[in-house]
């Protein structure tokens, strides 16, 4: 019932030993109470953090680095709600938040999209009936465009410059309406998007092409909770799942030279078929050269047990959280 937002120091990379092993324990810098489950969070800038609550409220917390405290900087009460904002139990979970400072976009179980600005008390814009089903996640495609995924297997692009409350494009998984839980955009090629959902499949989409995914890749045995392209090395992708696994997908072209081991926790090479796309610069994710259609997949948690609920990746570091109420930091992603 009593939840908290915590800021941790994972220590200084400077004290890594000769073999890259890390010395020094992570320690809690500060924490603050949070009303409702924390559904999603993202840093807005160096010291502000935007948090989505199951109560429908969206809060900006400020991390005061001089005295290591957290304070609530601004709160939009019941930004998401089912019936009306005023009833005591009317809140609907805010399921996703994405920031592009100063703008903040939130989505929720109520099918609403909210656009806030960090420097404005009132909502800049609300698209009330953006979706008839739950919106699970949202990402910016560019500064004026966002992409949402919902619980009936659809991706929708919204142009925030348009006043009409209709998506500019809709994409969907063929056939089964499998709920999509997560989405990430390729950091350099904004037309490439990865999604994951209820069936554990990884879908790669080219939003310039048609309305169906370019690739559907068999992945996890249960829900995929999070998908992330590596921000500076986007041939590498990371996914985590309810089945307790966390996969590192390596689509870089030199995979054929690497050893391939078909055992649990080691590497396995999968051969993939891609639809052909004629373009001069082809991302590894949309490759149509048959010799390159192989991808190395490494399970980074060999003896999985409990759900891996969230992950993030930066440089050589991967951080993830599991149902064991633990946070893990892997500092040797490419070692």
C-alpha positions as YAML, in Angstrom:
chain: A
units: angstrom
residues:
- id: 1
  name: UNK
  ca: [0.00, 0.00, 0.00]
- id: 2
  name: UNK
  ca: [2.77, 2.40, 0.90]
- id: 3
  name: UNK
  ca: [4.93, 2.97, -2.15]
- id: 4
  name: UNK
  ca: [8.06, 5.01, -2.57]
- id: 5
  name: UNK
  ca: [10.15, 6.66, -5.29]
- id: 6
  name: UNK
  ca: [13.83, 6.09, -4.55]
- id: 7
  name: UNK
  ca: [17.00, 7.59, -6.01]
- id: 8
  name: UNK
  ca: [20.04, 5.33, -5.78]
- id: 9
  name: UNK
  ca: [23.68, 5.87, -6.48]
- id: 10
  name: UNK
  ca: [25.04, 2.86, -8.31]
- id: 11
  name: UNK
  ca: [28.50, 4.16, -7.50]
- id: 12
  name: UNK
  ca: [31.23, 5.66, -9.58]
- id: 13
  name: UNK
  ca: [32.41, 3.87, -12.72]
- id: 14
  name: UNK
  ca: [35.84, 5.26, -11.82]
- id: 15
  name: UNK
  ca: [36.37, 2.64, -9.14]
- id: 16
  name: UNK
  ca: [35.97, -0.34, -11.42]
- id: 17
  name: UNK
  ca: [38.88, -2.75, -10.99]
- id: 18
  name: UNK
  ca: [41.29, -3.89, -13.68]
- id: 19
  name: UNK
  ca: [38.93, -6.57, -14.95]
- id: 20
  name: UNK
  ca: [36.02, -4.16, -15.03]
- id: 21
  name: UNK
  ca: [34.55, -5.61, -11.86]
- id: 22
  name: UNK
  ca: [32.87, -3.02, -9.75]
- id: 23
  name: UNK
  ca: [33.84, -2.02, -6.22]
- id: 24
  name: UNK
  ca: [31.41, -0.29, -3.93]
- id: 25
  name: UNK
  ca: [27.83, -1.03, -3.04]
- id: 26
  name: UNK
  ca: [24.88, 0.82, -4.53]
- id: 27
  name: UNK
  ca: [23.31, 2.99, -1.85]
- id: 28
  name: UNK
  ca: [20.05, 4.82, -1.35]
- id: 29
  name: UNK
  ca: [20.43, 8.59, -1.73]
- id: 30
  name: UNK
  ca: [16.84, 9.59, -0.91]
- id: 31
  name: UNK
  ca: [13.25, 8.50, -1.24]
- id: 32
  name: UNK
  ca: [9.74, 9.94, -0.98]
- id: 33
  name: UNK
  ca: [6.27, 8.51, -0.49]
- id: 34
  name: UNK
  ca: [4.16, 7.86, -3.59]
- id: 35
  name: UNK
  ca: [0.40, 7.46, -3.63]
- id: 36
  name: UNK
  ca: [-0.63, 4.45, -5.77]
- id: 37
  name: UNK
  ca: [1.46, 1.97, -7.74]
- id: 38
  name: UNK
  ca: [4.28, 3.45, -9.82]
- id: 39
  name: UNK
  ca: [3.26, 2.50, -13.36]
- id: 40
  name: UNK
  ca: [6.02, 4.29, -15.26]
- id: 41
  name: UNK
  ca: [8.62, 7.00, -14.77]
- id: 42
  name: UNK
  ca: [11.08, 8.99, -16.81]
- id: 43
  name: UNK
  ca: [13.59, 11.75, -16.12]
- id: 44
  name: UNK
  ca: [12.55, 15.08, -17.61]
- id: 45
  name: UNK
  ca: [16.00, 16.60, -17.08]
- id: 46
  name: UNK
  ca: [18.97, 16.23, -14.73]
- id: 47
  name: UNK
  ca: [16.95, 16.79, -11.61]
- id: 48
  name: UNK
  ca: [13.26, 16.28, -12.41]
- id: 49
  name: UNK
  ca: [11.48, 12.95, -12.66]
- id: 50
  name: UNK
  ca: [7.94, 12.42, -14.01]
- id: 51
  name: UNK
  ca: [5.99, 9.58, -12.40]
- id: 52
  name: UNK
  ca: [2.73, 7.89, -13.49]
- id: 53
  name: UNK
  ca: [0.44, 6.51, -10.78]
- id: 54
  name: UNK
  ca: [-2.26, 3.85, -10.73]
- id: 55
  name: UNK
  ca: [-4.48, 6.55, -9.18]
- id: 56
  name: UNK
  ca: [-4.36, 8.46, -12.48]
- id: 57
  name: UNK
  ca: [-2.19, 11.24, -11.04]
- id: 58
  name: UNK
  ca: [1.01, 12.45, -12.75]
- id: 59
  name: UNK
  ca: [3.70, 13.98, -10.53]
- id: 60
  name: UNK
  ca: [6.97, 15.78, -11.21]
- id: 61
  name: UNK
  ca: [9.47, 15.11, -8.43]
- id: 62
  name: UNK
  ca: [12.59, 17.22, -8.03]
- id: 63
  name: UNK
  ca: [15.84, 15.65, -6.87]
- id: 64
  name: UNK
  ca: [17.75, 18.23, -4.81]
- id: 65
  name: UNK
  ca: [21.32, 17.11, -5.28]
- id: 66
  name: UNK
  ca: [22.86, 19.52, -2.78]
- id: 67
  name: UNK
  ca: [21.11, 17.98, 0.23]
- id: 68
  name: UNK
  ca: [19.95, 14.68, -1.36]
- id: 69
  name: UNK
  ca: [16.20, 15.04, -0.90]
- id: 70
  name: UNK
  ca: [13.20, 14.49, -3.17]
- id: 71
  name: UNK
  ca: [10.19, 16.80, -3.24]
- id: 72
  name: UNK
  ca: [6.96, 16.91, -5.24]
- id: 73
  name: UNK
  ca: [7.47, 19.76, -7.72]
- id: 74
  name: UNK
  ca: [4.09, 19.65, -9.45]
- id: 75
  name: UNK
  ca: [1.12, 17.27, -9.53]
- id: 76
  name: UNK
  ca: [-1.70, 16.83, -12.03]
- id: 77
  name: UNK
  ca: [-4.35, 15.10, -9.91]
- id: 78
  name: UNK
  ca: [-6.40, 12.44, -11.72]
- id: 79
  name: UNK
  ca: [-5.04, 13.27, -15.15]
- id: 80
  name: UNK
  ca: [-6.62, 9.92, -16.05]
- id: 81
  name: UNK
  ca: [-10.10, 8.95, -14.82]
- id: 82
  name: UNK
  ca: [-12.97, 6.66, -15.75]
- id: 83
  name: UNK
  ca: [-16.17, 8.49, -14.85]
- id: 84
  name: UNK
  ca: [-15.36, 12.05, -13.91]
- id: 85
  name: UNK
  ca: [-12.40, 13.68, -12.24]
- id: 86
  name: UNK
  ca: [-14.27, 14.66, -9.09]
- id: 87
  name: UNK
  ca: [-15.47, 11.30, -7.74]
- id: 88
  name: UNK
  ca: [-13.24, 9.99, -4.98]
- id: 89
  name: UNK
  ca: [-12.60, 6.64, -6.66]
- id: 90
  name: UNK
  ca: [-12.75, 7.85, -10.23]
- id: 91
  name: UNK
  ca: [-9.06, 7.63, -11.06]
- id: 92
  name: UNK
  ca: [-7.87, 5.40, -13.93]
- id: 93
  name: UNK
  ca: [-4.29, 4.14, -13.97]
- id: 94
  name: UNK
  ca: [-1.82, 6.26, -15.88]
- id: 95
  name: UNK
  ca: [0.06, 3.46, -17.69]
- id: 96
  name: UNK
  ca: [2.77, 5.34, -19.56]
- id: 97
  name: UNK
  ca: [4.69, 8.60, -19.59]
- id: 98
  name: UNK
  ca: [7.22, 10.01, -22.05]
- id: 99
  name: UNK
  ca: [9.17, 13.28, -21.82]
- id: 100
  name: UNK
  ca: [10.69, 15.60, -24.36]
- id: 101
  name: UNK
  ca: [11.52, 18.55, -22.12]
- id: 102
  name: UNK
  ca: [9.48, 20.65, -21.46]
- id: 103
  name: UNK
  ca: [6.72, 18.49, -22.91]
- id: 104
  name: UNK
  ca: [5.28, 15.45, -21.13]
- id: 105
  name: UNK
  ca: [2.79, 13.02, -22.68]
- id: 106
  name: UNK
  ca: [0.81, 10.50, -20.61]
- id: 107
  name: UNK
  ca: [-1.53, 7.65, -21.58]
- id: 108
  name: UNK
  ca: [-3.85, 5.56, -19.45]
- id: 109
  name: UNK
  ca: [-6.40, 2.83, -18.92]
- id: 110
  name: UNK
  ca: [-9.08, 5.37, -19.77]
- id: 111
  name: UNK
  ca: [-7.86, 5.62, -23.38]
- id: 112
  name: UNK
  ca: [-6.90, 9.28, -22.84]
- id: 113
  name: UNK
  ca: [-3.77, 11.08, -24.04]
- id: 114
  name: UNK
  ca: [-2.63, 14.14, -22.07]
- id: 115
  name: UNK
  ca: [-0.03, 16.68, -23.16]
- id: 116
  name: UNK
  ca: [1.53, 18.73, -20.34]
- id: 117
  name: UNK
  ca: [4.30, 21.27, -20.19]
- id: 118
  name: UNK
  ca: [6.57, 21.18, -17.15]
- id: 119
  name: UNK
  ca: [6.27, 24.95, -16.76]
- id: 120
  name: UNK
  ca: [2.45, 25.12, -17.01]
- id: 121
  name: UNK
  ca: [-0.04, 24.18, -14.30]
- id: 122
  name: UNK
  ca: [-2.89, 23.39, -16.67]
- id: 123
  name: UNK
  ca: [-3.03, 20.59, -19.18]
- id: 124
  name: UNK
  ca: [-1.91, 21.85, -22.60]
- id: 125
  name: UNK
  ca: [-4.13, 19.38, -24.43]
- id: 126
  name: UNK
  ca: [-6.22, 16.28, -23.79]
- id: 127
  name: UNK
  ca: [-7.44, 13.80, -26.40]
- id: 128
  name: UNK
  ca: [-10.34, 12.34, -24.45]
- id: 129
  name: UNK
  ca: [-11.41, 9.34, -26.47]
- id: 130
  name: UNK
  ca: [-8.10, 8.64, -28.15]
- id: 131
  name: UNK
  ca: [-8.76, 4.92, -27.71]
- id: 132
  name: UNK
  ca: [-11.67, 2.73, -26.70]
- id: 133
  name: UNK
  ca: [-9.23, 0.29, -25.10]
- id: 134
  name: UNK
  ca: [-6.36, 0.71, -22.63]
- id: 135
  name: UNK
  ca: [-3.32, 2.58, -23.90]
- id: 136
  name: UNK
  ca: [-0.28, 0.78, -22.49]
- id: 137
  name: UNK
  ca: [2.70, 2.82, -23.69]
- id: 138
  name: UNK
  ca: [3.69, 5.92, -25.61]
- id: 139
  name: UNK
  ca: [6.84, 7.26, -27.27]
- id: 140
  name: UNK
  ca: [7.82, 10.38, -29.23]
- id: 141
  name: UNK
  ca: [8.50, 9.79, -32.93]
- id: 142
  name: UNK
  ca: [9.58, 13.41, -33.38]
- id: 143
  name: UNK
  ca: [8.91, 16.59, -31.43]
- id: 144
  name: UNK
  ca: [5.34, 16.94, -32.72]
- id: 145
  name: UNK
  ca: [4.40, 13.28, -33.19]
- id: 146
  name: UNK
  ca: [3.75, 10.51, -30.71]
- id: 147
  name: UNK
  ca: [3.05, 6.80, -31.11]
- id: 148
  name: UNK
  ca: [0.77, 4.83, -28.75]
- id: 149
  name: UNK
  ca: [0.19, 1.07, -28.38]
- id: 150
  name: UNK
  ca: [-3.05, -0.38, -27.03]
- id: 151
  name: UNK
  ca: [-4.62, -3.54, -25.68]
- id: 152
  name: UNK
  ca: [-6.00, -4.69, -29.03]
- id: 153
  name: UNK
  ca: [-2.70, -4.84, -30.90]
- id: 154
  name: UNK
  ca: [-2.77, -1.43, -32.57]
- id: 155
  name: UNK
  ca: [-0.15, 1.28, -33.01]
- id: 156
  name: UNK
  ca: [-1.47, 4.79, -33.58]
- id: 157
  name: UNK
  ca: [0.45, 7.88, -34.64]
- id: 158
  name: UNK
  ca: [-0.81, 11.23, -33.33]
- id: 159
  name: UNK
  ca: [0.26, 14.56, -34.78]
- id: 160
  name: UNK
  ca: [0.11, 17.05, -31.91]
- id: 161
  name: UNK
  ca: [-0.02, 19.99, -34.34]
- id: 162
  name: UNK
  ca: [-3.42, 18.80, -35.60]
- id: 163
  name: UNK
  ca: [-6.37, 19.94, -33.53]
- id: 164
  name: UNK
  ca: [-8.55, 17.01, -34.54]
- id: 165
  name: UNK
  ca: [-8.59, 14.15, -32.06]
- id: 166
  name: UNK
  ca: [-7.96, 11.41, -34.60]
- id: 167
  name: UNK
  ca: [-4.75, 9.45, -35.19]
- id: 168
  name: UNK
  ca: [-2.93, 10.30, -38.40]
- id: 169
  name: UNK
  ca: [-2.10, 6.60, -38.96]
- id: 170
  name: UNK
  ca: [-3.15, 3.24, -37.50]
- id: 171
  name: UNK
  ca: [-1.08, 0.05, -37.70]
- id: 172
  name: UNK
  ca: [-2.12, -3.33, -36.41]
- id: 173
  name: UNK
  ca: [-0.97, -6.87, -35.88]
- id: 174
  name: UNK
  ca: [-2.85, -9.08, -38.33]
- id: 175
  name: UNK
  ca: [-5.49, -11.45, -36.99]
- id: 176
  name: UNK
  ca: [-5.34, -11.84, -33.25]
- id: 177
  name: UNK
  ca: [-5.75, -8.66, -31.29]
- id: 178
  name: UNK
  ca: [-2.81, -9.33, -29.00]
- id: 179
  name: UNK
  ca: [-2.41, -6.59, -26.36]
- id: 180
  name: UNK
  ca: [0.80, -4.59, -26.85]
- id: 181
  name: UNK
  ca: [2.56, -3.58, -23.63]
- id: 182
  name: UNK
  ca: [5.70, -1.73, -24.75]
- id: 183
  name: UNK
  ca: [7.17, 0.28, -27.59]
- id: 184
  name: UNK
  ca: [10.51, 1.90, -28.41]
- id: 185
  name: UNK
  ca: [11.68, 3.97, -31.36]
- id: 186
  name: UNK
  ca: [15.04, 3.43, -33.04]
- id: 187
  name: UNK
  ca: [17.22, 6.33, -31.82]
- id: 188
  name: UNK
  ca: [18.59, 7.32, -35.26]
- id: 189
  name: UNK
  ca: [15.99, 6.05, -37.72]
- id: 190
  name: UNK
  ca: [12.67, 7.38, -36.53]
- id: 191
  name: UNK
  ca: [10.65, 5.19, -38.88]
- id: 192
  name: UNK
  ca: [11.78, 1.99, -37.14]
- id: 193
  name: UNK
  ca: [9.77, 0.97, -34.09]
- id: 194
  name: UNK
  ca: [9.86, -2.14, -31.90]
- id: 195
  name: UNK
  ca: [6.89, -3.39, -29.88]
- id: 196
  name: UNK
  ca: [6.18, -6.31, -27.56]
- id: 197
  name: UNK
  ca: [3.08, -7.65, -25.93]
- id: 198
  name: UNK
  ca: [0.98, -10.36, -24.34]
- id: 199
  name: UNK
  ca: [2.29, -13.22, -26.49]
- id: 200
  name: UNK
  ca: [5.98, -12.40, -25.91]
- id: 201
  name: UNK
  ca: [6.63, -11.75, -29.63]
- id: 202
  name: UNK
  ca: [8.94, -8.96, -30.75]
- id: 203
  name: UNK
  ca: [7.53, -6.93, -33.65]
- id: 204
  name: UNK
  ca: [9.63, -4.59, -35.78]
- id: 205
  name: UNK
  ca: [7.69, -1.96, -37.73]
- id: 206
  name: UNK
  ca: [8.64, 0.43, -40.51]
- id: 207
  name: UNK
  ca: [6.04, 3.16, -40.20]
- id: 208
  name: UNK
  ca: [6.69, 4.34, -43.77]
- id: 209
  name: UNK
  ca: [5.60, 0.97, -45.11]
- id: 210
  name: UNK
  ca: [2.10, -0.48, -45.02]
- id: 211
  name: UNK
  ca: [0.24, -1.09, -41.78]
- id: 212
  name: UNK
  ca: [1.75, -4.41, -40.68]
- id: 213
  name: UNK
  ca: [5.03, -5.27, -38.96]
- id: 214
  name: UNK
  ca: [8.12, -5.89, -41.10]
- id: 215
  name: UNK
  ca: [9.27, -8.73, -38.82]
- id: 216
  name: UNK
  ca: [7.59, -10.85, -36.18]
- id: 217
  name: UNK
  ca: [10.18, -12.59, -34.04]
- id: 218
  name: UNK
  ca: [9.50, -15.39, -31.62]
- id: 219
  name: UNK
  ca: [10.80, -14.27, -28.27]
- id: 220
  name: UNK
  ca: [9.50, -14.82, -24.75]
- id: 221
  name: UNK
  ca: [7.13, -17.44, -23.39]
- id: 222
  name: UNK
  ca: [5.00, -14.87, -21.57]
- id: 223
  name: UNK
  ca: [4.21, -11.14, -21.66]
- id: 224
  name: UNK
  ca: [6.98, -8.84, -22.84]
- id: 225
  name: UNK
  ca: [7.04, -5.93, -20.41]
- id: 226
  name: UNK
  ca: [9.73, -3.70, -21.89]
- id: 227
  name: UNK
  ca: [11.69, -3.23, -25.11]
- id: 228
  name: UNK
  ca: [14.66, -0.85, -25.57]
- id: 229
  name: UNK
  ca: [17.02, -0.09, -28.40]
- id: 230
  name: UNK
  ca: [20.49, 0.70, -27.10]
- id: 231
  name: UNK
  ca: [20.57, 4.53, -27.34]
- id: 232
  name: UNK
  ca: [24.06, 4.80, -28.86]
- id: 233
  name: UNK
  ca: [24.39, 1.33, -30.40]
- id: 234
  name: UNK
  ca: [20.91, 0.63, -31.82]
- id: 235
  name: UNK
  ca: [21.83, -2.62, -33.58]
- id: 236
  name: UNK
  ca: [21.45, -3.95, -30.05]
- id: 237
  name: UNK
  ca: [17.99, -4.35, -28.54]
- id: 238
  name: UNK
  ca: [16.87, -5.55, -25.10]
- id: 239
  name: UNK
  ca: [13.59, -7.15, -24.06]
- id: 240
  name: UNK
  ca: [12.34, -8.50, -20.74]
- id: 241
  name: UNK
  ca: [9.43, -10.68, -19.80]
- id: 242
  name: UNK
  ca: [7.06, -12.13, -17.23]
- id: 243
  name: UNK
  ca: [8.81, -15.49, -17.92]
- id: 244
  name: UNK
  ca: [11.89, -14.23, -16.04]
- id: 245
  name: UNK
  ca: [14.15, -13.76, -19.05]
- id: 246
  name: UNK
  ca: [15.99, -10.71, -20.37]
- id: 247
  name: UNK
  ca: [17.20, -11.02, -23.95]
- id: 248
  name: UNK
  ca: [19.97, -9.12, -25.71]
- id: 249
  name: UNK
  ca: [19.27, -9.09, -29.48]
- id: 250
  name: UNK
  ca: [22.36, -8.37, -31.58]
- id: 251
  name: UNK
  ca: [21.56, -7.47, -35.20]
- id: 252
  name: UNK
  ca: [24.98, -6.03, -35.99]
- id: 253
  name: UNK
  ca: [26.37, -7.31, -39.27]
- id: 254
  name: UNK
  ca: [29.41, -9.16, -37.96]
- id: 255
  name: UNK
  ca: [27.33, -11.75, -36.13]
- id: 256
  name: UNK
  ca: [28.59, -14.54, -38.41]
- id: 257
  name: UNK
  ca: [32.12, -14.25, -37.01]
- id: 258
  name: UNK
  ca: [30.96, -14.70, -33.44]
- id: 259
  name: UNK
  ca: [30.75, -18.05, -31.68]
- id: 260
  name: UNK
  ca: [27.25, -19.41, -31.30]
- id: 261
  name: UNK
  ca: [26.28, -21.65, -28.41]
- id: 262
  name: UNK
  ca: [22.84, -23.19, -28.26]
- id: 263
  name: UNK
  ca: [22.60, -23.56, -24.52]
- id: 264
  name: UNK
  ca: [20.51, -21.72, -21.97]
- id: 265
  name: UNK
  ca: [22.09, -18.43, -20.98]
- id: 266
  name: UNK
  ca: [24.56, -18.64, -23.83]
- id: 267
  name: UNK
  ca: [24.14, -17.38, -27.35]
- id: 268
  name: UNK
  ca: [21.89, -18.73, -30.00]
- id: 269
  name: UNK
  ca: [21.74, -17.59, -33.59]
- id: 270
  name: UNK
  ca: [18.34, -17.23, -35.17]
- id: 271
  name: UNK
  ca: [17.77, -17.01, -38.92]
- id: 272
  name: UNK
  ca: [15.13, -14.46, -39.75]
- id: 273
  name: UNK
  ca: [13.16, -13.72, -42.85]
- id: 274
  name: UNK
  ca: [12.50, -10.08, -43.62]
- id: 275
  name: UNK
  ca: [10.27, -8.55, -46.22]
- id: 276
  name: UNK
  ca: [12.31, -6.85, -48.92]
- id: 277
  name: UNK
  ca: [12.62, -3.10, -48.77]
- id: 278
  name: UNK
  ca: [14.37, -1.02, -51.41]
- id: 279
  name: UNK
  ca: [16.30, 1.79, -49.80]
- id: 280
  name: UNK
  ca: [19.86, 2.98, -49.88]
- id: 281
  name: UNK
  ca: [20.53, 2.93, -46.16]
- id: 282
  name: UNK
  ca: [19.06, -0.19, -44.64]
- id: 283
  name: UNK
  ca: [19.03, -0.62, -40.90]
- id: 284
  name: UNK
  ca: [20.09, -4.02, -39.62]
- id: 285
  name: UNK
  ca: [16.51, -4.36, -38.35]
- id: 286
  name: UNK
  ca: [15.11, -4.06, -41.89]
- id: 287
  name: UNK
  ca: [17.90, -5.90, -43.68]
- id: 288
  name: UNK
  ca: [16.97, -7.68, -46.91]
- id: 289
  name: UNK
  ca: [20.38, -9.26, -47.54]
- id: 290
  name: UNK
  ca: [19.88, -12.98, -46.85]
- id: 291
  name: UNK
  ca: [23.46, -13.43, -45.64]
- id: 292
  name: UNK
  ca: [22.81, -10.89, -42.92]
- id: 293
  name: UNK
  ca: [19.50, -12.34, -41.83]
- id: 294
  name: UNK
  ca: [20.86, -13.81, -38.67]
- id: 295
  name: UNK
  ca: [20.63, -12.44, -35.24]
- id: 296
  name: UNK
  ca: [22.38, -13.38, -32.09]
- id: 297
  name: UNK
  ca: [20.22, -13.63, -29.00]
- id: 298
  name: UNK
  ca: [21.69, -13.93, -25.52]
- id: 299
  name: UNK
  ca: [19.63, -14.53, -22.42]
- id: 300
  name: UNK
  ca: [21.29, -12.34, -19.80]
- id: 301
  name: UNK
  ca: [19.54, -14.08, -16.89]
- id: 302
  name: UNK
  ca: [20.20, -17.82, -17.38]
- id: 303
  name: UNK
  ca: [18.43, -19.27, -14.34]
- id: 304
  name: UNK
  ca: [15.29, -17.20, -14.53]
- id: 305
  name: UNK
  ca: [12.53, -17.50, -11.97]
- id: 306
  name: UNK
  ca: [10.54, -14.32, -11.42]
- id: 307
  name: UNK
  ca: [9.18, -11.73, -13.83]
- id: 308
  name: UNK
  ca: [11.60, -9.08, -15.12]
- id: 309
  name: UNK
  ca: [9.36, -6.01, -15.04]
- id: 310
  name: UNK
  ca: [11.52, -3.19, -16.31]
- id: 311
  name: UNK
  ca: [14.90, -2.47, -17.84]
- id: 312
  name: UNK
  ca: [16.99, 0.44, -19.04]
- id: 313
  name: UNK
  ca: [20.29, 0.60, -20.85]
- id: 314
  name: UNK
  ca: [23.02, 3.22, -21.29]
- id: 315
  name: UNK
  ca: [26.62, 2.75, -22.46]
- id: 316
  name: UNK
  ca: [27.97, -0.52, -21.02]
- id: 317
  name: UNK
  ca: [25.32, -0.58, -18.26]
- id: 318
  name: UNK
  ca: [22.05, -2.45, -18.07]
- id: 319
  name: UNK
  ca: [19.74, -2.04, -15.10]
- id: 320
  name: UNK
  ca: [16.62, -4.14, -14.49]
- id: 321
  name: UNK
  ca: [14.09, -4.80, -11.78]
- id: 322
  name: UNK
  ca: [12.33, -8.07, -10.97]
- id: 323
  name: UNK
  ca: [9.52, -9.47, -8.83]
- id: 324
  name: UNK
  ca: [12.21, -10.45, -6.33]
- id: 325
  name: UNK
  ca: [11.98, -6.77, -5.23]
- id: 326
  name: UNK
  ca: [15.55, -6.35, -6.40]
- id: 327
  name: UNK
  ca: [17.34, -4.07, -8.82]
- id: 328
  name: UNK
  ca: [20.27, -5.51, -10.77]
- id: 329
  name: UNK
  ca: [23.04, -3.59, -12.52]
- id: 330
  name: UNK
  ca: [25.11, -5.25, -15.24]
- id: 331
  name: UNK
  ca: [28.10, -3.05, -16.12]
- id: 332
  name: UNK
  ca: [29.67, -5.22, -18.81]
- id: 333
  name: UNK
  ca: [27.09, -5.40, -21.55]
- id: 334
  name: UNK
  ca: [29.59, -5.68, -24.38]
- id: 335
  name: UNK
  ca: [32.40, -7.35, -22.45]
...
